[in-house]
């Protein structure tokens, strides 16, 4: 029997969620820049990460990206995340660092 997912496959759900959050954030920054005439700041790097999101998903496992989302979107500490997931503090740090490293490599291309 095939696996069935209500919202879609976990990898696709997480990618769609991240794409949506990055898009909303970029649009908000763009609107603010246009409205106030502020400097672009990190908007070009933000847009680059949005463009290269598929590359990020090809090189980092989905569980690590989901863990990073849990920590940063919910603003949880490592001990809180460990309690929720059952992972150790070092496992969480290692996995989230891997995702952040790859994301930093992508935005460094700008």
CSV table of C-alpha atoms in Angstrom, one decimal:
chain,number,residue,atom,x,y,z
A,1,UNK,CA,0.0,0.0,0.0
A,2,UNK,CA,1.3,3.4,-0.9
A,3,UNK,CA,1.8,6.1,1.7
A,4,UNK,CA,-0.9,8.8,1.7
A,5,UNK,CA,-0.3,12.3,2.9
A,6,UNK,CA,-3.1,14.7,3.6
A,7,UNK,CA,-1.1,17.8,2.6
A,8,UNK,CA,1.3,16.1,0.2
A,9,UNK,CA,4.6,14.5,0.7
A,10,UNK,CA,6.6,16.0,3.6
A,11,UNK,CA,9.4,17.2,1.3
A,12,UNK,CA,6.9,19.1,-0.9
A,13,UNK,CA,5.0,20.5,2.0
A,14,UNK,CA,8.2,21.9,3.7
A,15,UNK,CA,9.5,23.2,0.4
A,16,UNK,CA,6.1,24.9,-0.3
A,17,UNK,CA,6.0,26.3,3.2
A,18,UNK,CA,9.5,27.8,2.9
A,19,UNK,CA,8.9,29.2,-0.5
A,20,UNK,CA,5.7,30.9,0.7
A,21,UNK,CA,7.4,32.3,3.8
A,22,UNK,CA,10.4,33.6,1.8
A,23,UNK,CA,8.2,35.1,-0.8
A,24,UNK,CA,6.0,36.9,1.8
A,25,UNK,CA,9.1,38.2,3.5
A,26,UNK,CA,10.7,39.4,0.3
A,27,UNK,CA,7.5,41.1,-0.8
A,28,UNK,CA,7.2,42.9,2.6
A,29,UNK,CA,10.8,44.1,2.4
A,30,UNK,CA,10.4,45.2,-1.2
A,31,UNK,CA,7.2,47.2,-0.3
A,32,UNK,CA,9.0,48.8,2.6
A,33,UNK,CA,12.0,49.8,0.4
A,34,UNK,CA,9.7,51.3,-2.2
A,35,UNK,CA,7.6,53.1,0.4
A,36,UNK,CA,10.5,54.6,2.4
A,37,UNK,CA,13.3,54.7,-0.1
A,38,UNK,CA,15.5,52.6,2.3
A,39,UNK,CA,18.6,50.7,1.2
A,40,UNK,CA,18.0,47.3,-0.2
A,41,UNK,CA,19.9,45.6,2.6
A,42,UNK,CA,19.8,41.9,2.4
A,43,UNK,CA,16.9,41.8,-0.1
A,44,UNK,CA,19.1,40.6,-3.1
A,45,UNK,CA,20.5,37.7,-1.0
A,46,UNK,CA,17.0,36.9,0.2
A,47,UNK,CA,15.7,36.7,-3.4
A,48,UNK,CA,18.7,34.6,-4.4
A,49,UNK,CA,17.8,32.1,-1.7
A,50,UNK,CA,14.2,32.0,-2.9
A,51,UNK,CA,15.4,31.4,-6.5
A,52,UNK,CA,17.8,28.6,-5.4
A,53,UNK,CA,15.4,26.9,-2.9
A,54,UNK,CA,15.4,23.8,-5.1
A,55,UNK,CA,19.2,23.6,-4.9
A,56,UNK,CA,19.0,23.7,-1.1
A,57,UNK,CA,16.5,20.8,-1.1
A,58,UNK,CA,18.7,18.7,-3.4
A,59,UNK,CA,21.7,18.9,-1.1
A,60,UNK,CA,20.2,18.8,2.4
A,61,UNK,CA,17.8,16.2,3.8
A,62,UNK,CA,14.2,17.3,4.4
A,63,UNK,CA,14.3,16.3,8.1
A,64,UNK,CA,17.1,18.8,8.8
A,65,UNK,CA,15.2,21.6,6.9
A,66,UNK,CA,12.0,20.7,8.9
A,67,UNK,CA,14.0,20.9,12.1
A,68,UNK,CA,15.4,24.3,11.2
A,69,UNK,CA,11.8,25.5,10.4
A,70,UNK,CA,10.6,24.2,13.7
A,71,UNK,CA,13.4,26.1,15.6
A,72,UNK,CA,13.4,29.4,13.8
A,73,UNK,CA,9.8,29.8,12.8
A,74,UNK,CA,8.5,28.8,16.2
A,75,UNK,CA,11.5,30.6,17.9
A,76,UNK,CA,12.2,27.6,20.0
A,77,UNK,CA,15.4,27.0,21.9
A,78,UNK,CA,17.5,23.9,21.3
A,79,UNK,CA,16.3,22.3,24.6
A,80,UNK,CA,12.6,23.0,23.6
A,81,UNK,CA,13.2,21.5,20.2
A,82,UNK,CA,14.9,18.5,21.8
A,83,UNK,CA,11.9,17.9,24.0
A,84,UNK,CA,9.5,18.1,21.1
A,85,UNK,CA,11.5,16.0,18.7
A,86,UNK,CA,13.3,13.5,21.0
A,87,UNK,CA,16.6,14.4,19.4
A,88,UNK,CA,19.7,15.4,21.4
A,89,UNK,CA,20.9,19.0,21.6
A,90,UNK,CA,24.0,18.0,19.5
A,91,UNK,CA,21.8,16.3,16.8
A,92,UNK,CA,19.7,19.4,16.5
A,93,UNK,CA,22.7,21.8,16.3
A,94,UNK,CA,24.4,19.6,13.7
A,95,UNK,CA,21.4,19.3,11.5
A,96,UNK,CA,20.4,22.9,11.6
A,97,UNK,CA,24.0,24.0,11.0
A,98,UNK,CA,24.1,21.9,7.9
A,99,UNK,CA,21.1,23.6,6.4
A,100,UNK,CA,22.3,27.1,7.4
A,101,UNK,CA,25.7,26.4,5.9
A,102,UNK,CA,24.2,25.4,2.5
A,103,UNK,CA,21.8,28.4,2.6
A,104,UNK,CA,24.8,30.7,3.3
A,105,UNK,CA,26.7,29.2,0.3
A,106,UNK,CA,23.7,30.0,-1.9
A,107,UNK,CA,23.3,33.6,-0.8
A,108,UNK,CA,27.1,34.1,-1.0
A,109,UNK,CA,26.8,33.7,-4.8
A,110,UNK,CA,25.1,37.1,-5.0
